[in-house]
C-alpha cells in the first residue's frame, strides 16, 4: 500500500508520477472507509483526491501556502500531512477538526469554515510575501460554489489590480451543497461544456508543439496567438478580464494533466487561475449519484450506502419547512430566500410545492438580506432562511437595509446554539448578541416544535417590521402539535414551573435543563420557578418587574454567548429601571470559541447542564444566607 508510506509531503514526492493514480485510489478507499464510521464531508473530499495529491506533489507546503476555501475539502490534505493516524477522531471532541486548523499542522496556513474567504487571504499572503522579499507560492483552492460569494468577487477585483503572483485553483464540480446557481455557474458550465473550445484549444496546442523549438519573438507570438484565440472562441474570458491568466479547463481527476497545467502556471507572471473540472463524490456511487445528500453525511454502510439516521422526533428544521408550507398556502406574499442552503434550511419541499417562491441566491448572505428588505418594502413577506452562523456575514445589511428601514423581513434562524461536529466556525451562539441590540428588531426562540409553529404564525401575522425566530440544530421534543397555530402575544413570556425560592429564565433547549435543575433542587426544599423567556426582544417587562417585586433571585440560562445575550438584556433592564437590588446571574457560552464535538459535550464544556446549574444556584442562594432556605 503506497498510502502506508506517506506521512509527509516529502514521502509523496518520492513516488513516481505513474504511481500517483494508485495512491489516489487508496486514499479514496480510505476516505470511504473512515467516514463510514465518523461521518463528514465525504463528497467534497472524494472530488479533490487527485487535485490535492498533484498540489502537494508539485509544490512545497508549508513554504508554498495552500488556502482551502471553506476548508471542508481538506481531508486529503490532512492525510498527506501527517494526520492519517488521527483520522478516526475526525470532528469528534478534542479530535481532528473537520476544517483546516492551524493548531493541527504547519501545513494548515489558513483556517475557514465560512465560504469565500480564501482569495482575500491569498491576496494578503502574497502581498506579505512580496513585502518581505520572499518567493513562495500562494495557492487558493476555491470551489464553484464559494466563488458565488461576494467576498470572492471583491478579491478577484483587487488581485487583478495588484497583479501579484498567486494561483487560484477553481475546483468546479458544478455543485454548491445543492446544485450551484447563478450567472457565474452558467458561465463556468459553458466553458466546461464548450467542447469546441476545449477541442480547438488542444489542436492549437498540438500545432504549436509541432513548430520546431522556437524561442524569443516567435514563441511570444505563438503564446499571443493562443491567448488571442481564447477571446475568439470564448468571448470575454471573465477571469482574463479580471487580470488573471486563465488555464483550463483541465480534468481534475487526471494527475498528469494537473501537473502539466501547474507547470504551465508556474511559468506565468502575475495571477493565474487554473480551472479544474471534478466530480463531487467521485469514486463512491451513492455520493456521485446524490452529492447534495452526501455533501455532509452521518455514518453509513459502505456496501448499501444506507445512512445511519439519528432516530427521534423531526428536526426543528423539518417542522419549520412544514409550517412554512401551511402558511404559504394561505398567504401568497410569502417567499423563502436561502443563501445556498435549500436542503439544510428545510426548503426543498417548499420549493417543489411553490415553484418560484423559493429563491436560492448562492452563497450570498449580504445580497440575500438586502434583497429581502426590498421584497418586504414592496409588500412581499420574505422569509430569510439562514443559519445563525452564516447570518453573521450580513450584519450590516440587517442594520442598514432591514432594521433601519423597518422592513418586514422574517428571519428563520436555524442552527441557533451549539451545532456539534462543525465546531467553532459554525456555532450559532452570537445571533442574540448581534441582533437584539438593533432598533426595531423582534426576536423569539421556541421551547418546542409546537411553539416554533406558533412563532412562525406570529411572525407572518406581524406587519410592523423585522422579526426573528431562532431554533436549534436538534430533534424536536415530541411536544403535542396543536394545529391551531395560535400566535403568541409579542413580548409575552410563560411560567412553565411555579416556585418562590428563585427563578430560572431560560430559552429553547435550555428549558428542559432548567426544569431538571429545578427538580433536583426541589429535594433540598427549594422551589425554583422556571420561566420560558421566549421573547428575547422585547423582554416581558411586566414579569421582570414582578420578579423584582418578589425579590426573587434569578439565573438567566441561554445556549448563546453570555456577552450581549439575554442575560445581558435582563441586567440592562433592571439597571435602566433603577432596580439595583435584583440578583441576576447570567449563564451562557463563555468568552471563547467552543470547538467541535457533540452538542452534549459542548454544553458540558460550557457549563450548560442541570448539574452545573444546580451548583450555581446553590452557591447563589446559600451564599446569601437566603431566609428562604430556612424552610429547607
Ligand atoms: C458564508 C457561508 N455560507 C454558507 C456556507 C455553507 N456551505 C458550506 S460548503 C458550501 C458549498 C460550497 O460549494 P463549493 O465551494 O463548490 O465546494 P464543494 O463542496 O462543491 O467542493 C456551502 C454553501 C458556508 N460554509 N459559508
Ligand atoms: C461546510 C459547511 O458549512 C456546511 O456543509 C455545513 O457543514 C452544513 O451544516 P449542517 O450539516 O448543519 O447543514
Ligand atoms: Mg462545488
PDB file of N, CA, C and O and ligand atoms in Angstrom, residues 143-146 171-176 180 280, ligand 3:
ATOM      1  N   UNK A 143     -13.964  26.468  -4.521  1.00  0.00           N
ATOM      2  CA  UNK A 143     -14.976  25.734  -5.276  1.00  0.00           C
ATOM      3  C   UNK A 143     -15.858  26.678  -6.084  1.00  0.00           C
ATOM      4  O   UNK A 143     -15.908  27.885  -5.830  1.00  0.00           O
ATOM      5  N   UNK A 144     -16.601  26.110  -7.000  1.00  0.00           N
ATOM      6  CA  UNK A 144     -17.505  26.919  -7.833  1.00  0.00           C
ATOM      7  C   UNK A 144     -18.616  27.516  -6.987  1.00  0.00           C
ATOM      8  O   UNK A 144     -19.139  28.590  -7.277  1.00  0.00           O
ATOM      9  N   UNK A 145     -18.975  26.838  -5.907  1.00  0.00           N
ATOM     10  CA  UNK A 145     -19.984  27.409  -5.001  1.00  0.00           C
ATOM     11  C   UNK A 145     -19.433  28.603  -4.264  1.00  0.00           C
ATOM     12  O   UNK A 145     -20.025  29.680  -4.256  1.00  0.00           O
ATOM     13  N   UNK A 146     -18.259  28.427  -3.675  1.00  0.00           N
ATOM     14  CA  UNK A 146     -17.636  29.513  -2.903  1.00  0.00           C
ATOM     15  C   UNK A 146     -17.371  30.723  -3.780  1.00  0.00           C
ATOM     16  O   UNK A 146     -17.362  31.857  -3.322  1.00  0.00           O
ATOM     17  N   UNK A 171     -11.954  24.735  -8.221  1.00  0.00           N
ATOM     18  CA  UNK A 171     -12.444  23.347  -8.225  1.00  0.00           C
ATOM     19  C   UNK A 171     -13.917  23.364  -8.618  1.00  0.00           C
ATOM     20  O   UNK A 171     -14.802  23.599  -7.794  1.00  0.00           O
ATOM     21  N   UNK A 172     -14.168  23.118  -9.887  1.00  0.00           N
ATOM     22  CA  UNK A 172     -15.516  23.254 -10.441  1.00  0.00           C
ATOM     23  C   UNK A 172     -16.174  21.886 -10.578  1.00  0.00           C
ATOM     24  O   UNK A 172     -15.837  21.109 -11.469  1.00  0.00           O
ATOM     25  N   UNK A 173     -17.074  21.583  -9.644  1.00  0.00           N
ATOM     26  CA  UNK A 173     -17.802  20.311  -9.724  1.00  0.00           C
ATOM     27  C   UNK A 173     -19.280  20.545  -9.980  1.00  0.00           C
ATOM     28  O   UNK A 173     -20.116  19.679  -9.770  1.00  0.00           O
ATOM     29  N   UNK A 174     -19.588  21.791 -10.361  1.00  0.00           N
ATOM     30  CA  UNK A 174     -20.949  22.196 -10.711  1.00  0.00           C
ATOM     31  C   UNK A 174     -21.916  22.105  -9.544  1.00  0.00           C
ATOM     32  O   UNK A 174     -23.127  22.171  -9.713  1.00  0.00           O
ATOM     33  N   UNK A 175     -21.373  21.937  -8.335  1.00  0.00           N
ATOM     34  CA  UNK A 175     -22.237  21.846  -7.159  1.00  0.00           C
ATOM     35  C   UNK A 175     -21.795  22.828  -6.087  1.00  0.00           C
ATOM     36  O   UNK A 175     -20.599  23.036  -5.874  1.00  0.00           O
ATOM     37  N   UNK A 176     -22.796  23.416  -5.445  1.00  0.00           N
ATOM     38  CA  UNK A 176     -22.524  24.055  -4.170  1.00  0.00           C
ATOM     39  C   UNK A 176     -22.836  22.926  -3.173  1.00  0.00           C
ATOM     40  O   UNK A 176     -22.356  21.821  -3.391  1.00  0.00           O
ATOM     41  N   UNK A 180     -25.308  24.174  -7.941  1.00  0.00           N
ATOM     42  CA  UNK A 180     -24.884  25.559  -7.862  1.00  0.00           C
ATOM     43  C   UNK A 180     -25.836  26.430  -8.683  1.00  0.00           C
ATOM     44  O   UNK A 180     -26.501  25.938  -9.601  1.00  0.00           O
ATOM     45  N   UNK A 280     -18.045  15.741  -7.853  1.00  0.00           N
ATOM     46  CA  UNK A 280     -18.240  15.700  -6.405  1.00  0.00           C
ATOM     47  C   UNK A 280     -18.705  14.277  -6.027  1.00  0.00           C
ATOM     48  O   UNK A 280     -19.619  13.748  -6.646  1.00  0.00           O
TER      49      UNK A 280
HETATM   50 MG1  LIG B   3     -18.612  22.905  -5.935  1.00  0.00          MG
END
